[in-house]
Coordinates of N, CA, C and O and ligand atoms in Angstrom, one line a residue:
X1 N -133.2 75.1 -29.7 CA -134.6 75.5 -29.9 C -134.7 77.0 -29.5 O -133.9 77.4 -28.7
X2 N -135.8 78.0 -30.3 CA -135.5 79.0 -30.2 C -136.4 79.7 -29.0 O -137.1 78.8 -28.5
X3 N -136.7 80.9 -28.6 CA -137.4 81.4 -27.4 C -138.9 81.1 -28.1 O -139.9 80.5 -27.6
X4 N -138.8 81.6 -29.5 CA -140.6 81.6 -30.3 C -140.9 80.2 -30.6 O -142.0 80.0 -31.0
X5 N -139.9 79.0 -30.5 CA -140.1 77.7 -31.0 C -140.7 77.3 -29.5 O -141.5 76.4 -29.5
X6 N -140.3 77.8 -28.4 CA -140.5 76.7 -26.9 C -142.0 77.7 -26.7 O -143.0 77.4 -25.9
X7 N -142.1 78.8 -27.3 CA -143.3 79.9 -26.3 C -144.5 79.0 -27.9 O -145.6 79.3 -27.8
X8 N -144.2 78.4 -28.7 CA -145.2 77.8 -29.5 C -145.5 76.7 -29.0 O -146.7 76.4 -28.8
X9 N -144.2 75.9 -28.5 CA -144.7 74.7 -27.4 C -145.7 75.0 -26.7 O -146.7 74.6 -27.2
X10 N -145.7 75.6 -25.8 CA -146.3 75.5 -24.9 C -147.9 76.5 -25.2 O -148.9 76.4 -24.5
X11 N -147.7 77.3 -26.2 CA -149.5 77.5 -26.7 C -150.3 76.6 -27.4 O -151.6 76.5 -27.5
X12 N -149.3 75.6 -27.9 CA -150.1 74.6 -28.9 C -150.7 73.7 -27.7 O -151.6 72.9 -28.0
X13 N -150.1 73.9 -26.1 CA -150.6 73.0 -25.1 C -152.1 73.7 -24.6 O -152.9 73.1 -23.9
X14 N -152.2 75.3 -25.2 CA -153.0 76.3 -24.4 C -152.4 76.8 -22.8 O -153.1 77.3 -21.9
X15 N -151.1 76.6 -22.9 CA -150.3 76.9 -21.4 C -150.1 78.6 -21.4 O -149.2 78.9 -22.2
X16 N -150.5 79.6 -20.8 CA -150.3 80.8 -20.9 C -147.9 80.7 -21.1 O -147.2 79.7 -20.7
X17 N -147.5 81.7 -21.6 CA -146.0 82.2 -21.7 C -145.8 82.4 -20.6 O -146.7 83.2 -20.2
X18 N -144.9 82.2 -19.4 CA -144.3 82.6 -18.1 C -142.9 82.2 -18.8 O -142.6 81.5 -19.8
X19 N -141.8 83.3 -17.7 CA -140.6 83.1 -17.5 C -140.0 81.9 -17.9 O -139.3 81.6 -18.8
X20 N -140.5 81.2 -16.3 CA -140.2 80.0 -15.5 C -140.7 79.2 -16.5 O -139.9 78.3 -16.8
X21 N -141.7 79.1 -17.2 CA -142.5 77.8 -18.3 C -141.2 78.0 -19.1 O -140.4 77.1 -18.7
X22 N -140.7 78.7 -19.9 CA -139.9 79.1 -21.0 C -138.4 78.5 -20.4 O -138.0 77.4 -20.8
X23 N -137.8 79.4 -19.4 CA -136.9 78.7 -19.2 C -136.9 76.8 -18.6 O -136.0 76.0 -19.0
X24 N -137.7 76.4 -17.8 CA -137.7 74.9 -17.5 C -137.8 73.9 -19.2 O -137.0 73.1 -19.6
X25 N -138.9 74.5 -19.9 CA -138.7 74.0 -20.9 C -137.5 73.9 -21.6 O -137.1 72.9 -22.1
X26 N -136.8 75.3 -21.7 CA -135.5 75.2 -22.7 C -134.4 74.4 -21.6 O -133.5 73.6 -22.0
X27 N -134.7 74.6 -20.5 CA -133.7 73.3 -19.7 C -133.9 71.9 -19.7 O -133.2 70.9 -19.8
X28 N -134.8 71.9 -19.5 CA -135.3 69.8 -20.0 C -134.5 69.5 -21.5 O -133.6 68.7 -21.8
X29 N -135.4 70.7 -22.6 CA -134.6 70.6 -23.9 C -132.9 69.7 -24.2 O -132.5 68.7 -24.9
X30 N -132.1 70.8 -23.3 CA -130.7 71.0 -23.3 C -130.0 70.2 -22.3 O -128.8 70.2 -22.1
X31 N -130.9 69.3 -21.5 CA -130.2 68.4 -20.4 C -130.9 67.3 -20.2 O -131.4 67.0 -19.1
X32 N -130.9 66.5 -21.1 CA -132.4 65.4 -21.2 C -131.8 64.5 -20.1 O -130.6 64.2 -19.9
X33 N -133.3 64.2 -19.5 CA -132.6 63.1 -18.2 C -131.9 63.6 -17.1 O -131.2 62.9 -16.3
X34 N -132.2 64.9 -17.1 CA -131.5 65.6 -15.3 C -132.5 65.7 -14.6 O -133.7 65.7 -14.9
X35 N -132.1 65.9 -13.5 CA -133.6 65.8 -12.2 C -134.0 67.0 -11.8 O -133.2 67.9 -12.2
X36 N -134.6 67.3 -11.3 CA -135.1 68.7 -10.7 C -134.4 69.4 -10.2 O -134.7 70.6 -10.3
X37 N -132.9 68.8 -9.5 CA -132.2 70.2 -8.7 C -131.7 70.3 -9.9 O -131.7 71.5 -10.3
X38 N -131.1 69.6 -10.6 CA -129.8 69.9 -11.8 C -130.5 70.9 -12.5 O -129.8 71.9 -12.7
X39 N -132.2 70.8 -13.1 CA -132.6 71.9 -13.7 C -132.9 73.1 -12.9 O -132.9 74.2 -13.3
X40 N -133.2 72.8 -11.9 CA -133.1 74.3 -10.9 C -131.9 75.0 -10.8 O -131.9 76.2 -10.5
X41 N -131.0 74.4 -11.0 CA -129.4 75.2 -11.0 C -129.6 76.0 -12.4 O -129.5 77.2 -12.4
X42 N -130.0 75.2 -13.6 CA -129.8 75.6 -14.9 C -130.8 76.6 -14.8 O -130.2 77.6 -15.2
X43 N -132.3 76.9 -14.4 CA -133.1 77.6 -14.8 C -132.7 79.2 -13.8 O -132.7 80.3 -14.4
X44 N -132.4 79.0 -12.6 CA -131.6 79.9 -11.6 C -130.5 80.7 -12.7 O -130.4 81.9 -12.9
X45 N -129.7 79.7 -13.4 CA -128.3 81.0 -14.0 C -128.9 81.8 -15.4 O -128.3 82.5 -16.2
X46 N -130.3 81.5 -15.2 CA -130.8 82.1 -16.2 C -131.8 83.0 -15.8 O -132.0 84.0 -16.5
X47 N -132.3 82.9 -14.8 CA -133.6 83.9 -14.3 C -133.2 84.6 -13.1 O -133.8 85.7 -12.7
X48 N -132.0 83.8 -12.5 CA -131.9 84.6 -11.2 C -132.4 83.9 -10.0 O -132.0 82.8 -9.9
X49 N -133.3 84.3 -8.9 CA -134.0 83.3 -8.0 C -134.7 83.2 -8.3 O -135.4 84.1 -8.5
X50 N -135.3 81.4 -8.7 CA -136.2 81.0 -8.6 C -136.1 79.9 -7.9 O -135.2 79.1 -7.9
X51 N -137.4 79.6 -6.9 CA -137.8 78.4 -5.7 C -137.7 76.9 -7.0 O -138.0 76.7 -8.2
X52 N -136.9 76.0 -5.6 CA -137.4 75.1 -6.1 C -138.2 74.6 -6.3 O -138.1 73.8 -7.2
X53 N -139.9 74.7 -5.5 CA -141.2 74.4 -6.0 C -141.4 75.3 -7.0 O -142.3 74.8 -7.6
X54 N -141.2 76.4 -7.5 CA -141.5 77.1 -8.9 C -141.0 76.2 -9.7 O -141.9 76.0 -10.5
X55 N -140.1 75.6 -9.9 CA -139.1 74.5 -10.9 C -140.0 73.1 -10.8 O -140.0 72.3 -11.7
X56 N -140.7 72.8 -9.7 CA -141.1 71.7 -9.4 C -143.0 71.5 -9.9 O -143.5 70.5 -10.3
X57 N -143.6 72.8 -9.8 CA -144.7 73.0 -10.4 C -144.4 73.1 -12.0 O -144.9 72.2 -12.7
X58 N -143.7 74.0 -12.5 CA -143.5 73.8 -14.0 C -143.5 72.7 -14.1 O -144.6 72.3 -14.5
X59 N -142.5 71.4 -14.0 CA -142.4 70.0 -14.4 C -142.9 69.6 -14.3 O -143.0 68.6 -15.1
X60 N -144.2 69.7 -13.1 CA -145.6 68.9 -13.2 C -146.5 69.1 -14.0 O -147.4 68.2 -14.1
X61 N -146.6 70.4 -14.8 CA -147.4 71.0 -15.6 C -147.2 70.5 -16.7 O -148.1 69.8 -17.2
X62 N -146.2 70.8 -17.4 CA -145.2 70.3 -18.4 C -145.2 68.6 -18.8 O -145.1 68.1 -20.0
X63 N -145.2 68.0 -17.6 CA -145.6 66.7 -17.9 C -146.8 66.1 -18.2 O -146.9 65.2 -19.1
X64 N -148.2 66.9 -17.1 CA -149.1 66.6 -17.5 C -149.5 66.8 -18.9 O -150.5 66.1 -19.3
X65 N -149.1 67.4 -19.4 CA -149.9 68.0 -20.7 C -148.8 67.7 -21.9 O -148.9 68.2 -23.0
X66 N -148.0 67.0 -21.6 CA -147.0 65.8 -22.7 C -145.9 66.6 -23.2 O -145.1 66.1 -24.0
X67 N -145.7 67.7 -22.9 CA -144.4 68.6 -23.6 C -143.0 67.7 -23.3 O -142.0 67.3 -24.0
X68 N -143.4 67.5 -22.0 CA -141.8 67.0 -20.8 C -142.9 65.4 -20.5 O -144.1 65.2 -20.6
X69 N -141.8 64.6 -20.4 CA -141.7 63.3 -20.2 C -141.1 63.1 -19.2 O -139.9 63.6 -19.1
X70 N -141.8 62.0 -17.5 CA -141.0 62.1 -16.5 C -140.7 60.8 -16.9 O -141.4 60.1 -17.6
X71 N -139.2 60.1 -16.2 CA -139.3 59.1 -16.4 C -138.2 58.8 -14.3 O -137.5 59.6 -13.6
X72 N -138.4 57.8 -14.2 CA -138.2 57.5 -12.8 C -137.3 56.0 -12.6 O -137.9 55.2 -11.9
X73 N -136.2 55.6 -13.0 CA -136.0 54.5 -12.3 C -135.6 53.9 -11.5 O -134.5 54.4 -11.1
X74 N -136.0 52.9 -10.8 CA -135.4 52.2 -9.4 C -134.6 52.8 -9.1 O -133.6 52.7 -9.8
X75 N -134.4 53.7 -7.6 CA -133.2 53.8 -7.4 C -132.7 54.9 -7.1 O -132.0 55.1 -6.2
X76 N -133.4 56.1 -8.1 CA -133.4 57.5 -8.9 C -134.1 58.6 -8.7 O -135.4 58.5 -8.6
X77 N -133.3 59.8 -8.6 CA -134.0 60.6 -8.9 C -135.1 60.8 -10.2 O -134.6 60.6 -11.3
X78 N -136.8 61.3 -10.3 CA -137.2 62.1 -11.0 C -136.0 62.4 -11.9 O -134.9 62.6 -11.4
X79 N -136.3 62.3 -13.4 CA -135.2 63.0 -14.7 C -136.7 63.5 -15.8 O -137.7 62.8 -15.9
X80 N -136.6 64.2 -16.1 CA -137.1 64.8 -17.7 C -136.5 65.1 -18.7 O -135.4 65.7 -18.7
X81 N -137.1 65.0 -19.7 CA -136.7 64.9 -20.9 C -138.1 65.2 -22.0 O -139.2 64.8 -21.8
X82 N -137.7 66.1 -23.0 CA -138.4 66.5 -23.7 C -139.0 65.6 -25.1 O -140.1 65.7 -25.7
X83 N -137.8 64.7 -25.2 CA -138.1 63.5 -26.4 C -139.3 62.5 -25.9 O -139.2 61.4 -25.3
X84 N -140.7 63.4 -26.2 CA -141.8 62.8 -25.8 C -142.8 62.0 -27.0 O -143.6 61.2 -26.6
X85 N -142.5 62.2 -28.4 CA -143.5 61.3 -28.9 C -142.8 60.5 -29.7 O -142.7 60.7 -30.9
X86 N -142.6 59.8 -29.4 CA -141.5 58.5 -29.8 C -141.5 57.1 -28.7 O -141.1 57.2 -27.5
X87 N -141.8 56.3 -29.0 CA -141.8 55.1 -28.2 C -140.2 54.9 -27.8 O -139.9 53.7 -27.9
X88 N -139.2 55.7 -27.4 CA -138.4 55.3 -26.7 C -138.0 54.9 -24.9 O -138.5 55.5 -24.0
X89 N -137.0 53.6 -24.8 CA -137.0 53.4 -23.7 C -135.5 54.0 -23.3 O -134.9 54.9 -23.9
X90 N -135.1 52.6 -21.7 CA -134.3 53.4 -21.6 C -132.8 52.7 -21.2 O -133.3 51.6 -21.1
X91 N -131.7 52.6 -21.0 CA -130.7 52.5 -20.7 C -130.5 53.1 -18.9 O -130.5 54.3 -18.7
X92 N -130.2 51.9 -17.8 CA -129.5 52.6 -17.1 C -128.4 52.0 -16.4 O -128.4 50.8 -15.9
X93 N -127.9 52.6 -16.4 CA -127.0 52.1 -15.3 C -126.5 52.0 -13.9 O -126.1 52.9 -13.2
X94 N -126.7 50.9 -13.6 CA -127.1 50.0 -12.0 C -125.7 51.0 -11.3 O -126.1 51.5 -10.3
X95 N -124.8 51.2 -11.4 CA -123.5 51.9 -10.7 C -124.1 53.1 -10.7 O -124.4 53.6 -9.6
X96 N -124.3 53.9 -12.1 CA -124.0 55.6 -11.7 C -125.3 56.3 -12.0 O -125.5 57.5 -12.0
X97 N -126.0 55.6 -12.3 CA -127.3 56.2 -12.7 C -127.6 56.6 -14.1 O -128.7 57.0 -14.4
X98 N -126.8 56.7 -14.6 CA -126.5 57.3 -16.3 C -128.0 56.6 -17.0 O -128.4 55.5 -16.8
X99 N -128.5 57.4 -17.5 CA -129.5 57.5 -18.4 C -129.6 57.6 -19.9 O -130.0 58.7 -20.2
X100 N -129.3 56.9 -20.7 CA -129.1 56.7 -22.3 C -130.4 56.5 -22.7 O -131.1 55.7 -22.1
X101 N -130.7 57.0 -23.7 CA -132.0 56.6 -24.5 C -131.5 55.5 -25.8 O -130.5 55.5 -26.4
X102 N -132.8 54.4 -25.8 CA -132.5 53.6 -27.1 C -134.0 53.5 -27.5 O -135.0 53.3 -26.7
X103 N -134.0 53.7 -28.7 CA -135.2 53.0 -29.6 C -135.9 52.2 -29.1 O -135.5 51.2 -28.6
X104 N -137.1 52.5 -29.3 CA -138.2 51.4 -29.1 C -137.5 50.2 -29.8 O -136.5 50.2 -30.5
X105 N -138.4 49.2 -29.1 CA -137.4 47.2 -29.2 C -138.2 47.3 -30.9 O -137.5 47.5 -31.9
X106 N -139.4 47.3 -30.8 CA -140.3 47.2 -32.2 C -140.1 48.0 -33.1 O -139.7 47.7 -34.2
X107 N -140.6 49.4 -32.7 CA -140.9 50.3 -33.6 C -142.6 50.8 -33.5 O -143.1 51.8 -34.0
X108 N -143.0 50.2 -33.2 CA -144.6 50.2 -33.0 C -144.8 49.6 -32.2 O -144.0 48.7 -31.9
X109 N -146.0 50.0 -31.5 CA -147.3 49.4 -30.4 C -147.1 48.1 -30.8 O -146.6 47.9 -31.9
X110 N -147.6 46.9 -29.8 CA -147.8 47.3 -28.4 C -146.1 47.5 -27.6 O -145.9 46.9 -26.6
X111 N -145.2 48.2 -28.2 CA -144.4 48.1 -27.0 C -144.7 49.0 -26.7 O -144.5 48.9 -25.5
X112 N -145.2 50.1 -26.9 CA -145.3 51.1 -25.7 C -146.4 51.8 -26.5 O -146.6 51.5 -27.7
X113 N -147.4 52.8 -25.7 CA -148.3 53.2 -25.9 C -148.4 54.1 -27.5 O -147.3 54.6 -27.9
X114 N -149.7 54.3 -28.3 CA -149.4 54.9 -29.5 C -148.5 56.2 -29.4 O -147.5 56.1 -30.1
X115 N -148.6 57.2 -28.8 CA -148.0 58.5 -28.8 C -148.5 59.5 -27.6 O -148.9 59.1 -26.5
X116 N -148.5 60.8 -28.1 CA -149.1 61.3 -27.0 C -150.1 62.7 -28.3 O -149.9 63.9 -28.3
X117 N -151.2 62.0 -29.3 CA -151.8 62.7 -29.6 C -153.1 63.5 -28.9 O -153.0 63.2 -27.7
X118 N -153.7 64.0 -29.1 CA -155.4 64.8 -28.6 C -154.8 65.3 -27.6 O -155.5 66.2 -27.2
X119 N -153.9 65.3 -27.0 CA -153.8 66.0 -25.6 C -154.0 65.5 -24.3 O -154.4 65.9 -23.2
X120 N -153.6 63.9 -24.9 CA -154.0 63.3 -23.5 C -152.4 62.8 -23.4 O -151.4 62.7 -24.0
X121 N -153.1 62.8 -21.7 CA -151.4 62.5 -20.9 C -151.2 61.1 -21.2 O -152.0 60.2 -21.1
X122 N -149.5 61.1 -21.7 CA -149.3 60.7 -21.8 C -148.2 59.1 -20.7 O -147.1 59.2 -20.3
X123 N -149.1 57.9 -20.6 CA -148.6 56.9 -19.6 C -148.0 55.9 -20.5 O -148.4 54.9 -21.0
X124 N -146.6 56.4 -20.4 CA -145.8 54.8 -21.1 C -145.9 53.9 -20.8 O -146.7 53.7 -19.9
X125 N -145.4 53.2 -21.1 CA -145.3 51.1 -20.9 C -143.2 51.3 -21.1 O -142.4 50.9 -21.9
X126 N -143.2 51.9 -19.9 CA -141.8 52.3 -19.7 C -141.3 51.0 -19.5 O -141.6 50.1 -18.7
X127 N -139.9 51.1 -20.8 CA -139.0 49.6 -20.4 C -137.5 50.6 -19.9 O -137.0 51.7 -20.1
X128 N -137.4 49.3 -19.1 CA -135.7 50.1 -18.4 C -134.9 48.5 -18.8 O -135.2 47.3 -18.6
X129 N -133.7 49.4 -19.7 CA -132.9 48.2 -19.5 C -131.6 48.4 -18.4 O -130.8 49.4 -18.6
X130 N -131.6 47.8 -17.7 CA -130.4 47.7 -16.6 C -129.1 47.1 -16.8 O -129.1 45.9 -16.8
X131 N -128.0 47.7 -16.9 CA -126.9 47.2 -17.3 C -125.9 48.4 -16.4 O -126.1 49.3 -15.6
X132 N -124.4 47.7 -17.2 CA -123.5 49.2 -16.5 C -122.9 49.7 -17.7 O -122.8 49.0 -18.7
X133 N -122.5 51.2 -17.5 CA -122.4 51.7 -18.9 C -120.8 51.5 -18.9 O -120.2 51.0 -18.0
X134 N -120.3 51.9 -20.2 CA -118.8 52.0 -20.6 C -118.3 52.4 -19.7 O -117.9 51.4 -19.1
X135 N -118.1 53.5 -19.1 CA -117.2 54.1 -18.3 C -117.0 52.9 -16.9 O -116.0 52.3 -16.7
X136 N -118.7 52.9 -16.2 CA -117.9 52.1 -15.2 C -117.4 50.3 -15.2 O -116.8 49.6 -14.4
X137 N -117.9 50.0 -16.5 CA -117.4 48.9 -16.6 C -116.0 49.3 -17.2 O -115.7 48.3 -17.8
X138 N -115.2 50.1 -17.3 CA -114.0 50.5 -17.4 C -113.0 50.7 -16.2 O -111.8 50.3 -16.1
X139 N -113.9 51.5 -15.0 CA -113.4 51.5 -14.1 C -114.1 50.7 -12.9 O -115.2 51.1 -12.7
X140 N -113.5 49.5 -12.1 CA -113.7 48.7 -11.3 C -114.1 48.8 -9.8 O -114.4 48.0 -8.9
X141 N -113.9 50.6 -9.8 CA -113.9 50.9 -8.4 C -115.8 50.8 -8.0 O -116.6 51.3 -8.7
X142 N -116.3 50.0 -6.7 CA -117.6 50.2 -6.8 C -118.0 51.3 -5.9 O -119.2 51.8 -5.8
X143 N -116.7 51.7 -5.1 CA -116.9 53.0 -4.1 C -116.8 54.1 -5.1 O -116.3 55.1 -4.6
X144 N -117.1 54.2 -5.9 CA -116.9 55.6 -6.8 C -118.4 56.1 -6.2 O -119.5 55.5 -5.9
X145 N -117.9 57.6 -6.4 CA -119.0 58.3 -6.2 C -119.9 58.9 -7.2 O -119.5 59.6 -8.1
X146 N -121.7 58.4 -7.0 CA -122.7 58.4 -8.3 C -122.1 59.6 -9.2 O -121.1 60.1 -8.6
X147 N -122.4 60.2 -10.4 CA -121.6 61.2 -10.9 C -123.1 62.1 -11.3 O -124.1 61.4 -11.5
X148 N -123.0 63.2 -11.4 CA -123.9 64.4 -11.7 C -125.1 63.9 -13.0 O -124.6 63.8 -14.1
X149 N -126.1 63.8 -12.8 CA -127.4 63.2 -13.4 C -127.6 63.7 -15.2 O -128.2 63.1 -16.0
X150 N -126.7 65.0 -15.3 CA -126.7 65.2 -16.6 C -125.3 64.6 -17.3 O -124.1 64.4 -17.1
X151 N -126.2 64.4 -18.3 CA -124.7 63.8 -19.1 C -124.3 64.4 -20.2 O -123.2 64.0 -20.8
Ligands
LIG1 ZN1 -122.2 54.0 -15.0
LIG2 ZN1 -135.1 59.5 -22.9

């Protein structure tokens, strides 16, 4: 996505252009399903210092107003992701946390809410399917340590 494609994002929201808006956006974009510090490292090698409540305000903003999609499961860190108007759920995995997206079960309401038109916030009818992914049903070890939130 380009700098004039994410600064259109966010006027079609009425969100004034900041730095920090631009880059959190282009990092959710490029790391779907990382949590707050992972994007704070990513938005930092790009801006330099920035607080983690600066990173933590944008995401709240960004969510409210349907750009960024929070999603939360059992267990987990806060992850965002920008693939917001699509009824998709989600994939996780009970070992390492890994986060996969899959297709709405239907394709249409009611599995999950119509979309996120008029500018209202958008509240899923979030499904999590819980399973373990390839890798650690590959490896048997259960002392492995969780692995880094972006995938
Ligand atoms: Zn796993
Ligand atoms: Zn997703």
């Amino acid at each position: 996505m380009s700098e004039s494609g994410l600064e259109g994002r966010l006027r079609e929201k009425a969100l004034r252009v900041t730095a920090p808006r631009l880059a959190v956006l282009a990092a959710v974009d490029e790391h779907p399903h990382a949590d707050t510090d992972a994007l704070a490292r990513v938005v930092r090698s790009r801006l330099g210092s920035v607080s983690h409540q600066t990173v933590y305000d944008v995401l709240r903003v960004l969510t409210e107003v349907g750009l960024v999609r929070r999603i939360q499961p059992a267990g987990a860190t806060a992850r965002y992701e920008t693939r917001v108007s699509d009824n998709h759920h989600h994939l996780v995995c009970r070992s390492c946390r890994t986060i996969v997206d899959v297709d709405c079960a239907v394709g249409h309401s009611p599995c999950l809410h119509a979309g996120d038109e008029n500018g209202f916030e958008v509240e899923e009818a979030e499904v999590v399917y819980w399973g373990t992914c390839p890798d650690c049903s590959t490896t048997s070890s259960v002392s492995e340590l969780p692995r880094e939130g972006i995938r």
